[in-house]
CSV table of C-alpha atoms and ligand atoms in Angstrom, one decimal:
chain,number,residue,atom,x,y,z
A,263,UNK,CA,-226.3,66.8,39.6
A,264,UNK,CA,-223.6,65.6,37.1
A,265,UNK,CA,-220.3,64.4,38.0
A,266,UNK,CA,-218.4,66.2,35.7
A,267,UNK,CA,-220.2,69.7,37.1
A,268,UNK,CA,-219.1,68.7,40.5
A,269,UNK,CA,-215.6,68.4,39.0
A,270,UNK,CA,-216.0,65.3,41.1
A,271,UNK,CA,-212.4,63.9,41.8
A,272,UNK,CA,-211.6,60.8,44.4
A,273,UNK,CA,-208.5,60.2,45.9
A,274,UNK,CA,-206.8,56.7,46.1
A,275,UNK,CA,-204.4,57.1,48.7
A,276,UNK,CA,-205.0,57.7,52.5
A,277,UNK,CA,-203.9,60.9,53.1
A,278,UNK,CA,-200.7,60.2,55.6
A,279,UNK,CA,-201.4,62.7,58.1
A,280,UNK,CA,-204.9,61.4,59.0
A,281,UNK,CA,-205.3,58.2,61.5
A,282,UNK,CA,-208.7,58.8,61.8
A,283,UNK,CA,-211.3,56.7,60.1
A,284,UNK,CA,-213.3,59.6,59.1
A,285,UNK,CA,-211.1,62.4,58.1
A,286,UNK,CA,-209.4,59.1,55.6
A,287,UNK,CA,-212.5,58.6,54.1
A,288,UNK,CA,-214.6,62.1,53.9
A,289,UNK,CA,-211.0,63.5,52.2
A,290,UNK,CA,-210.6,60.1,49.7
A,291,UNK,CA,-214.2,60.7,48.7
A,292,UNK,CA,-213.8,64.9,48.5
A,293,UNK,CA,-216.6,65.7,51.2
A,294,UNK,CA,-213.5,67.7,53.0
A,295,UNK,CA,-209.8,69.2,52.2
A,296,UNK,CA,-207.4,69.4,54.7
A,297,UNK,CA,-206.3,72.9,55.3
A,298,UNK,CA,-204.0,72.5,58.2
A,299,UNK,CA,-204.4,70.9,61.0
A,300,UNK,CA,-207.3,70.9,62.5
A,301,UNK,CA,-208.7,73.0,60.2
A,302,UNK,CA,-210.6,71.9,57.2
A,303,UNK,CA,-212.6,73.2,54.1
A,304,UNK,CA,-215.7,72.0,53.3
A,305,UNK,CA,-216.8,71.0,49.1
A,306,UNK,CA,-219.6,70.5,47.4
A,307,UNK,CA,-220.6,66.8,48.6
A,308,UNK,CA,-219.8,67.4,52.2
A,309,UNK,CA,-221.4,71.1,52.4
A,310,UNK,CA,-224.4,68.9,51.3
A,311,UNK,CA,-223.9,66.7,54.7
A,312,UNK,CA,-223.7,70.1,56.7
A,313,UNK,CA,-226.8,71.9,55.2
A,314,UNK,CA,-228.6,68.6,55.9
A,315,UNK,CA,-227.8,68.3,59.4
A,316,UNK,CA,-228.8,71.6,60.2
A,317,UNK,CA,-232.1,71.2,58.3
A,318,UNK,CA,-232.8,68.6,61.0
A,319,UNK,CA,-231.2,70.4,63.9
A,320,UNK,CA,-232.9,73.7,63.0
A,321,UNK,CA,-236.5,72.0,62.7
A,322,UNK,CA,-236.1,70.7,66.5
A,323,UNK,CA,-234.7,73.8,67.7
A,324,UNK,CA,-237.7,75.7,66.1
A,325,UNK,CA,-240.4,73.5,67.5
A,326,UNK,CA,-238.9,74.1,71.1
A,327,UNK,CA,-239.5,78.4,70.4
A,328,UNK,CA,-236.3,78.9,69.2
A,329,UNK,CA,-235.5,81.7,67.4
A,330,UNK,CA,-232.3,81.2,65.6
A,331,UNK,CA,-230.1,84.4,65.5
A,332,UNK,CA,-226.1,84.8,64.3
A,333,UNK,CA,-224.1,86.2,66.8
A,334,UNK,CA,-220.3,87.4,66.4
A,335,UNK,CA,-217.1,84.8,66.3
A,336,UNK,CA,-215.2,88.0,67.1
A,337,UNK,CA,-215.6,88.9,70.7
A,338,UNK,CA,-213.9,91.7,72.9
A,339,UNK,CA,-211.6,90.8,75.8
A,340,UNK,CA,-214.0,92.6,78.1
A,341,UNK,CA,-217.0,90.4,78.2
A,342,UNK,CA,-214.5,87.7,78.5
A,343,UNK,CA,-213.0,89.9,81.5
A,344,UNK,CA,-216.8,90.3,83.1
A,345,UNK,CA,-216.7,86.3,84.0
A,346,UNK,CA,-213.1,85.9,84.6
A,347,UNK,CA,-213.0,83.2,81.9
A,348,UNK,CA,-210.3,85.6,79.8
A,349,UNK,CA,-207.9,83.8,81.8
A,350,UNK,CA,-209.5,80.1,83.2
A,351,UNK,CA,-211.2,79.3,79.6
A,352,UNK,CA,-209.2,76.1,78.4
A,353,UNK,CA,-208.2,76.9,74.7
A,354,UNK,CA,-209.7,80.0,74.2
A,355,UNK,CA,-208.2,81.8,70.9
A,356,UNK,CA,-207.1,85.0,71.7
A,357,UNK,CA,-206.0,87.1,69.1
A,358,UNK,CA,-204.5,90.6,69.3
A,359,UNK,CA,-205.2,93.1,66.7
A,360,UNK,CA,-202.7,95.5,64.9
A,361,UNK,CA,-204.7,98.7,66.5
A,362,UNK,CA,-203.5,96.9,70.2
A,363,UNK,CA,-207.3,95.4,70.9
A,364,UNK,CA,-207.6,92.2,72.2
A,365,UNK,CA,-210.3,89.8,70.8
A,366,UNK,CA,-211.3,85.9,71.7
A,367,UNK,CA,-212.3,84.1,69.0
A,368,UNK,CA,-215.8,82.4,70.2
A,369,UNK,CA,-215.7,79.1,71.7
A,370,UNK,CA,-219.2,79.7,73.1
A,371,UNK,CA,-221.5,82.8,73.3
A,372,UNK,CA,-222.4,82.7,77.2
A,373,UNK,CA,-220.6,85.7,77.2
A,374,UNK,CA,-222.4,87.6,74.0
A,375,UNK,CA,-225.9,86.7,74.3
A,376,UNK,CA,-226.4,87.4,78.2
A,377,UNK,CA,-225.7,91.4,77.5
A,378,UNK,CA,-227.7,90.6,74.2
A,379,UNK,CA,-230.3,89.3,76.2
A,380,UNK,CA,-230.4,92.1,78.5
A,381,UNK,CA,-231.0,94.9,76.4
A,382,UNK,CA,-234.4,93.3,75.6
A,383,UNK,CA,-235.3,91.3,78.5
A,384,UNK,CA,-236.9,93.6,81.2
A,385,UNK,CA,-239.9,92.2,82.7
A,386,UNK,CA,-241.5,88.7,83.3
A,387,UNK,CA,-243.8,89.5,80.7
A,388,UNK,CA,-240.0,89.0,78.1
A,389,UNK,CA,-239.7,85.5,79.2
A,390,UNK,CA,-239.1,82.6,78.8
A,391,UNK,CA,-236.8,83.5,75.9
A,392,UNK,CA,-234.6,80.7,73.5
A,393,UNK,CA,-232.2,82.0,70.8
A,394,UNK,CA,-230.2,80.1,69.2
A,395,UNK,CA,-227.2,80.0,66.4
A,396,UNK,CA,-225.5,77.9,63.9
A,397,UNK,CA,-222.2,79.2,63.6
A,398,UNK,CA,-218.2,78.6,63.0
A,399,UNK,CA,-216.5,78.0,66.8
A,400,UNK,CA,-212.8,78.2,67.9
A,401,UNK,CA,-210.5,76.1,69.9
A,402,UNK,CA,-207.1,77.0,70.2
A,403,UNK,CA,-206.5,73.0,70.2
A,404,UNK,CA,-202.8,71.9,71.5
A,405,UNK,CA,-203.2,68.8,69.4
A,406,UNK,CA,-206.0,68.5,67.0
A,407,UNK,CA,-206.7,64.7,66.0
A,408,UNK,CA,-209.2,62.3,64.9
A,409,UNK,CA,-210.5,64.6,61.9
A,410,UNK,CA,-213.5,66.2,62.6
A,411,UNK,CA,-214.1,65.1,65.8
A,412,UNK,CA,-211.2,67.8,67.2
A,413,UNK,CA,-211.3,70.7,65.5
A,414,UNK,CA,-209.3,74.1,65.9
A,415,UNK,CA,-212.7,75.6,64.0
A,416,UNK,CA,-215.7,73.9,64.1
A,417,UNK,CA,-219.5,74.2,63.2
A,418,UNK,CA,-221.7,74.2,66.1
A,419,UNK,CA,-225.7,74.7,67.1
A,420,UNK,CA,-226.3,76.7,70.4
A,421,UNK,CA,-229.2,77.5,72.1
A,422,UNK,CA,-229.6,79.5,75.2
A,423,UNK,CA,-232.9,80.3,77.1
A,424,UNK,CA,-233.9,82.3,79.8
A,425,UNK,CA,-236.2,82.1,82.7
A,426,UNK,CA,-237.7,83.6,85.2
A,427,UNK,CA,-237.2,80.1,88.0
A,428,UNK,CA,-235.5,77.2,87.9
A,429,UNK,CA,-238.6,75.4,87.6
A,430,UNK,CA,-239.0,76.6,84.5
A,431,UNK,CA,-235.7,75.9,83.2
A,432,UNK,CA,-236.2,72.1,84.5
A,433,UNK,CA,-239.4,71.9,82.3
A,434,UNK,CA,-237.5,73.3,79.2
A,435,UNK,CA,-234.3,71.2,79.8
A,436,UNK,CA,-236.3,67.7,79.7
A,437,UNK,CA,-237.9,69.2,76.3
A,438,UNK,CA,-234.6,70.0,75.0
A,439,UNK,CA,-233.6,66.8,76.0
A,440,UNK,CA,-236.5,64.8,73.8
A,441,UNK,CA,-235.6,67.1,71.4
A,442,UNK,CA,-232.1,66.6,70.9
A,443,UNK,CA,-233.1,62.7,70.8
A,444,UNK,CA,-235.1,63.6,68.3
A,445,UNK,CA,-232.2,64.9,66.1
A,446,UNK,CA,-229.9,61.4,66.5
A,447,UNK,CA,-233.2,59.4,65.9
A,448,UNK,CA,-233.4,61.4,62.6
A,449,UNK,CA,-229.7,61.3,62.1
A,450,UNK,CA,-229.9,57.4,63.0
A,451,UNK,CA,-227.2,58.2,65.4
A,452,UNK,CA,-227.7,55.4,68.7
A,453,UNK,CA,-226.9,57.8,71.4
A,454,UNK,CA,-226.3,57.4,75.4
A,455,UNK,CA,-227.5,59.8,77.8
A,456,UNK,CA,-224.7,60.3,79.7
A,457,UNK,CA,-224.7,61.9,83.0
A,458,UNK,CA,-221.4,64.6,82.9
A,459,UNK,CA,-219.9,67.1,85.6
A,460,UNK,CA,-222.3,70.1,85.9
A,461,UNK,CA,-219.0,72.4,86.7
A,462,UNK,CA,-219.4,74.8,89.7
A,463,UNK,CA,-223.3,75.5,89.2
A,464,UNK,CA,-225.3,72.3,89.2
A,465,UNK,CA,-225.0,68.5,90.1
A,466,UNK,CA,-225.4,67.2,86.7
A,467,UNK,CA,-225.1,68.4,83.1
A,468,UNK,CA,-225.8,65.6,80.1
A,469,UNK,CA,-223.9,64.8,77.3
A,470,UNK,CA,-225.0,62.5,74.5
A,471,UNK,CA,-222.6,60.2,73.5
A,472,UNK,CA,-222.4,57.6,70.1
A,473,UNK,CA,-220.7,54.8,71.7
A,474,UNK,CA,-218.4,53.4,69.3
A,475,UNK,CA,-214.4,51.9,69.7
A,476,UNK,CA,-212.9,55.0,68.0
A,477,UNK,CA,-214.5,57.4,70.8
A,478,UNK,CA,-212.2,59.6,73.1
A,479,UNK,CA,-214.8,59.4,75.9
A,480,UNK,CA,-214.6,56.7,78.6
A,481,UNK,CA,-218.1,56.2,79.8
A,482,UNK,CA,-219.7,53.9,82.6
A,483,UNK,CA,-222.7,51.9,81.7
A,484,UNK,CA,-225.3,49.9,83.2
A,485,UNK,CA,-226.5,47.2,80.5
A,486,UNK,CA,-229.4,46.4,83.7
A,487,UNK,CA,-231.0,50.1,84.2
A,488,UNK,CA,-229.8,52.1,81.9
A,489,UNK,CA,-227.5,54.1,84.0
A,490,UNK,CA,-224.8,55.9,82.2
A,491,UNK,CA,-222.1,58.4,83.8
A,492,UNK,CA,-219.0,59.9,82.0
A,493,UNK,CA,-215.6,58.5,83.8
A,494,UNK,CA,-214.5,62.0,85.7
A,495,UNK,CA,-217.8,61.9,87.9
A,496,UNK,CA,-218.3,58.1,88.6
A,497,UNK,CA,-217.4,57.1,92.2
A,498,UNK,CA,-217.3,53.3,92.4
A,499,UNK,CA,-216.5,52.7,88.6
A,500,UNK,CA,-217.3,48.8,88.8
A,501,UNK,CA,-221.0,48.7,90.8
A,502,UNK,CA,-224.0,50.6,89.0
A,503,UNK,CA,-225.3,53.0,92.3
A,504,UNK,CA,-228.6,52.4,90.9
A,505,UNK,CA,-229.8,49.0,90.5
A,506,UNK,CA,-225.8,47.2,91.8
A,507,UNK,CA,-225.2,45.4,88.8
A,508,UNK,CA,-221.9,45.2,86.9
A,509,UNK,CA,-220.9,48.6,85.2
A,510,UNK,CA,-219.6,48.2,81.6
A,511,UNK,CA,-216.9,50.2,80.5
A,512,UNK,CA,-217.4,51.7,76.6
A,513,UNK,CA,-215.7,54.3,74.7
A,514,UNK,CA,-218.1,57.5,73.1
A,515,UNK,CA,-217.7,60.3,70.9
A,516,UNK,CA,-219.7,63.2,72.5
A,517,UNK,CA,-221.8,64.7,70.0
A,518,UNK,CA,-224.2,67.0,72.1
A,519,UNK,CA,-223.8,68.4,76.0
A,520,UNK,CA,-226.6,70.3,77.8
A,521,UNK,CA,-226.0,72.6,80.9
A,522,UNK,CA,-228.4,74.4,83.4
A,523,UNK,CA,-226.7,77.3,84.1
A,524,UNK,CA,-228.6,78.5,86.5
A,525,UNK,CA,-227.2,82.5,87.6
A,526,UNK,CA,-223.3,81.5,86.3
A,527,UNK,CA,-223.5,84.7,83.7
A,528,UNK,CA,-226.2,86.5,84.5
A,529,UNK,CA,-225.0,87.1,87.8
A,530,UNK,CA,-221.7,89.1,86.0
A,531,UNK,CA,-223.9,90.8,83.7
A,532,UNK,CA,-226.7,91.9,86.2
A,533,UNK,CA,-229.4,90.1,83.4
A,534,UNK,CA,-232.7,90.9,86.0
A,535,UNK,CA,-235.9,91.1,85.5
A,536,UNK,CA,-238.9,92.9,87.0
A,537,UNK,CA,-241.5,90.2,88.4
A,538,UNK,CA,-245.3,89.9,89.0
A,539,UNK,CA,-245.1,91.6,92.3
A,540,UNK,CA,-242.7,94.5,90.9
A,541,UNK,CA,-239.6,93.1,92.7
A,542,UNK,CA,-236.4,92.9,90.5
A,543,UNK,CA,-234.7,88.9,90.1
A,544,UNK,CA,-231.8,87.3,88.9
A,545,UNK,CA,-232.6,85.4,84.8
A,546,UNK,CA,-232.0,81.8,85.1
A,547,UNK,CA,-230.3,80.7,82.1
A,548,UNK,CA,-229.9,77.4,80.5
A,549,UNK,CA,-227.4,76.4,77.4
A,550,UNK,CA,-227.6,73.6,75.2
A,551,UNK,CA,-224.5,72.9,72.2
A,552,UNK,CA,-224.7,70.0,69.5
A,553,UNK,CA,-221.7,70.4,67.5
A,554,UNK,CA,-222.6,69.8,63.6
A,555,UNK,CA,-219.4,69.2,61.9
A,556,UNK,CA,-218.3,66.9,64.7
A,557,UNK,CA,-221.9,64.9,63.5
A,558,UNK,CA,-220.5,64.4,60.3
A,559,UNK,CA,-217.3,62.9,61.6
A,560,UNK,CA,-219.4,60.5,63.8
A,561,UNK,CA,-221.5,59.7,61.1
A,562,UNK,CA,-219.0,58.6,59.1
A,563,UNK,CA,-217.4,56.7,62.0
A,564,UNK,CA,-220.8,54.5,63.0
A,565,UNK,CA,-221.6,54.7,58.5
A,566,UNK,CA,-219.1,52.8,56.2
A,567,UNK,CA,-217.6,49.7,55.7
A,568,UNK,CA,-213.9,49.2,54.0
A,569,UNK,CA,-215.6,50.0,50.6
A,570,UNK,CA,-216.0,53.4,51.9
A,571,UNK,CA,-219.1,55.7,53.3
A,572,UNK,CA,-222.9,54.4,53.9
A,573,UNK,CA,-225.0,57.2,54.3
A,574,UNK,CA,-228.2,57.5,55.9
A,575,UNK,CA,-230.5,58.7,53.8
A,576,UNK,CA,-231.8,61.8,55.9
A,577,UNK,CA,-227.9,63.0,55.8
A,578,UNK,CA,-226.7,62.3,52.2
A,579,UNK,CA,-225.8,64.8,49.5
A,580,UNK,CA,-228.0,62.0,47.2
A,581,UNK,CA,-230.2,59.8,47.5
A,582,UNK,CA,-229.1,57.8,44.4
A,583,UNK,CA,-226.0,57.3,42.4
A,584,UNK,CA,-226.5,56.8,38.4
A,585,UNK,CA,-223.7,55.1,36.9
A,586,UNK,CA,-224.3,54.3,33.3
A,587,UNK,CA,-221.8,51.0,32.3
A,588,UNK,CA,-220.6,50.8,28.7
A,589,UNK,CA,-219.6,47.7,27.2
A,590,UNK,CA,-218.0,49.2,23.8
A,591,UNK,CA,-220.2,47.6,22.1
A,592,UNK,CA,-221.9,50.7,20.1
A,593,UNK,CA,-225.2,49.9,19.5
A,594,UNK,CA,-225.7,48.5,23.4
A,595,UNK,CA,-223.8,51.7,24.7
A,596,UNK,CA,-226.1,54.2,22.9
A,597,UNK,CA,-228.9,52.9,24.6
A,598,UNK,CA,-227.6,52.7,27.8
A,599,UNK,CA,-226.5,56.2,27.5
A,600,UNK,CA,-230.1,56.9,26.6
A,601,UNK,CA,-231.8,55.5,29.1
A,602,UNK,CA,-229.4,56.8,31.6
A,603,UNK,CA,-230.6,60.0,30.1
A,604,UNK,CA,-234.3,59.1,30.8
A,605,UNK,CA,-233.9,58.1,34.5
A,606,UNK,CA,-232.0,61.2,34.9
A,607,UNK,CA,-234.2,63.4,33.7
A,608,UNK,CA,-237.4,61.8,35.0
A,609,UNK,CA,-235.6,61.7,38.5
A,610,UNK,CA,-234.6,64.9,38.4
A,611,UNK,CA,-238.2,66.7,37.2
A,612,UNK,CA,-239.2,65.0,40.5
A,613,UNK,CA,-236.9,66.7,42.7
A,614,UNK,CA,-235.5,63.3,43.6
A,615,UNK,CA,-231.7,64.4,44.3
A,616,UNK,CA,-229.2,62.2,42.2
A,617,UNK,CA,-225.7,62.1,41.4
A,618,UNK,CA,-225.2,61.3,37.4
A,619,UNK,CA,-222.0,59.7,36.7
A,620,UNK,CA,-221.0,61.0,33.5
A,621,UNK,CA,-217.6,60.9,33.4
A,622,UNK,CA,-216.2,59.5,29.9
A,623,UNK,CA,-212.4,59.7,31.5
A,624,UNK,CA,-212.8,56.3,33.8
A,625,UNK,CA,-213.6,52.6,33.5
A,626,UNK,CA,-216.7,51.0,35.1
A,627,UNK,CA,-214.8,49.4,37.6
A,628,UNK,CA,-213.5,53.2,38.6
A,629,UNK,CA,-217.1,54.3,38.8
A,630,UNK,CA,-218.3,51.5,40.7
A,631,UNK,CA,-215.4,51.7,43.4
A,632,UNK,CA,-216.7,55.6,43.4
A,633,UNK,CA,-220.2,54.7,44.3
A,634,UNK,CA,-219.2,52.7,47.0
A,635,UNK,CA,-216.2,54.8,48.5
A,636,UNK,CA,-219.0,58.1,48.4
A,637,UNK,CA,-221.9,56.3,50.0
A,638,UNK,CA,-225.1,57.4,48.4
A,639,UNK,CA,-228.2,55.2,50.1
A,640,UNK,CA,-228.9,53.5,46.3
A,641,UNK,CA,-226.9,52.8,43.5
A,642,UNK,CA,-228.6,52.8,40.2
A,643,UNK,CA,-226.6,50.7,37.6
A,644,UNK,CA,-227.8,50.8,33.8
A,645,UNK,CA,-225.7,48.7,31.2
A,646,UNK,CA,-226.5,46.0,28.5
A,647,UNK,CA,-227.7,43.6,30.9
A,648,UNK,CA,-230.5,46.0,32.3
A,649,UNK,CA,-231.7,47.9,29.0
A,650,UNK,CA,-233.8,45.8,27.4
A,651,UNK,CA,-236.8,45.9,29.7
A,652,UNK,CA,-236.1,49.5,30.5
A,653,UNK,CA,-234.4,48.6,33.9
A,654,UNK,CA,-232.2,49.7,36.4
A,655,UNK,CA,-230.5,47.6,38.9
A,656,UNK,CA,-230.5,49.3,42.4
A,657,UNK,CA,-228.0,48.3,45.3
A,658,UNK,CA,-228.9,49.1,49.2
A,659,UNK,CA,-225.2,50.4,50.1
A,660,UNK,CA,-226.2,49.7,54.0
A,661,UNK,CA,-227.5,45.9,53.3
A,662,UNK,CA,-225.5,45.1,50.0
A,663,UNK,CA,-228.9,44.0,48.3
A,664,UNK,CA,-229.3,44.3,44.6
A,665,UNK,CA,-232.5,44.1,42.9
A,666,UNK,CA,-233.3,45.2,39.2
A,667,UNK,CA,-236.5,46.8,38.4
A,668,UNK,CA,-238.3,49.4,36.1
A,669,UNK,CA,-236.7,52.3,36.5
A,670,UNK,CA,-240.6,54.1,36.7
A,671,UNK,CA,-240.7,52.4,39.9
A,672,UNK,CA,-237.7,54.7,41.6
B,90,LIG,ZN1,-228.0,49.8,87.0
């Protein structure tokens, strides 16, 4: 893609309302605009980001049986009423309409998909079943912060399965949990498994966490076993319980949480089925979120430098950055503009995705400032100093290294 058909624009300031490393660099390099707070619109570079985590995430989800579906953000009172979480729910939106209906904005679909599930799950034969959504969440946030780590309206990934014992939704949770390892592995996201309060229903639910300074999350950690439990659920926070070494205290941002569920909703919405022996039983239900616009935040928390973003390469809009330099010298410049041409055009018959600098409004020290506060994987630089054997000189932005070679070798 060109620049200039991107209408690519970079800011230079750090917008005064963000504190947050992410949200200062994703708006200076226009992957997000600020729409108010906590709310924010996505452009063309950082839609990019989004469609390429969910590539990943939908991959995963598919290889576990899922079948991805879209449910409704807007949501009646009354299925909100049928689990009593109309009124415990912390920040749940709710929004009255002008024909006096009440409506919650969805937080989570716990509350959509077990009547969903019902109208088609009626004998053992229907299970297990695993649908699954990527989809725009509420919070009604009191105080939204750190960018898009805390969101009023969010992009998120949720699964939910069904089964007919909790057997069977042990077996499926250690899959999921492979699987959402999977996903950060991809992402190159180091993650904790973090043990986390299982609420009313079970002893443990697990969150991953990306353990980094600017995370909200205090977690205990064993550097000895392995061990690692979120702060609201750890007894003696200085002894591991496992192996009695020292625990360590680091700070996360949680970017995925998985819950058994057990009979918590289908126990309000009567989801039974009919089994083997022609005796009606409760569904057992599991749920599993990974928040995808939160992913970008941490990404570009753990990926930049003060220069600006670093992208892994399996997340960013391109995988290079063409930036032709001209010297006003004419003879020199035509044939740097013509061999920027060639890469262009041989890069892009490939399908090889690459951002083309061709701005003619901004010096090359503005374009190379660009490259680095954007954060493609490789810079391709072509200038008078590169031309004459046809060569381009390519810099790693995550090492720094700078090598020049044939461009036919891309
Ligand atoms: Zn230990």
């Amino acid at each position: 893609m060109r620049a200039t058909n991107l209408h690519l624009k970079t800011l230079k300031e750090v917008p005064k309302s963000e504190s947050s490393i992410n949200a200062q660099l994703l708006i200076r390099a226009g992957f997000i605009e600020k729409l108010t707070s906590g709310v924010y619109n996505f452009l063309p570079l950082g839609l990019k980001v989004v469609d390429n985590i969910e590539g990943i995430i939908r991959t995963e989800m598919n290889k576990l049986g899922g079948q991805e579906i879209l449910m409704a953000a807007l949501q009646p009172k009354q299925n909100w009423e049928e689990t009593g979480r109309w009124k415990t729910f912390n920040a749940l939106f709710q929004v009255k309409s002008q024909y006096d209906q009440w409506y919650a904005l969805g937080p989570t679909h716990e509350e959509i998909v077990t009547p969903l599930a019902q109208k088609y799950i009626l004998s053992y034969k229907d299970l297990p079943l695993y649908l699954y959504q990527i989809q725009t969440k509420f919070r009604d946030e009191p105080r939204p912060k750190s960018g898009l780590l805390r969101t009023r309206e969010f992009i998120m990934k949720d699964l939910y399965s069904f089964h007919t014992n909790e057997a069977d939704l042990d077996k499926y949770y250690e899959k999921m949990k492979a699987g959402y390892l999977a996903i950060y592995k991809k992402l190159r996201l180091p993650v904790l498994l973090v043990e986390a309060s299982g609420g009313t229903f079970s002893k443990y639910s697990h969150e991953f966490q990306v353990i980094t300074e600017s995370g909200e999350d205090i977690i205990y950690h064993c550097l000895h076993c392995g061990f690692s439990q979120n702060q609201d659920i750890v007894q003696n926070k200085k002894i591991c319980p496992k192996c009695k070494h020292k625990l360590d205290r680091v700070t996360g941002i949680e970017v995925g949480n998985i819950f058994k569920l057990k009979d918590k909703y289908s126990q309000p919405f009567n989801l039974k089925f009919i089994d083997k022996n022609g005796q009606e039983k409760i569904v057992i239900m599991g749920c599993y979120g990974l928040g995808v616009s939160r992913l970008m935040g941490a990404l570009a928390e753990i990926f930049h430098d003060d220069k600006g973003l670093k992208w892994p390469e399996p997340v960013s809009p391109f995988k290079y950055h063409l930036v032709p330099l001209f010297s006003g010298n004419s003879k020199d410049d035509k044939a740097v503009q013509k061999l920027t041409d060639t890469v262009y055009r041989e890069l892009t018959k490939h399908n090889i995705d690459v951002l083309y600098d061709d701005r003619k409004d901004i010096s090359n020290g503005e374009k190379l400032v660009d490259a680095d506060l954007l954060g493609m994987p490789f810079r391709l630089v072509i200038s008078s100093r590169t031309i004459k054997n046809n060569s381009v000189e390519i810099k790693n932005r995550a090492t720094g290294v700078i090598k020049t070679i044939s461009y036919k070798r891309l």
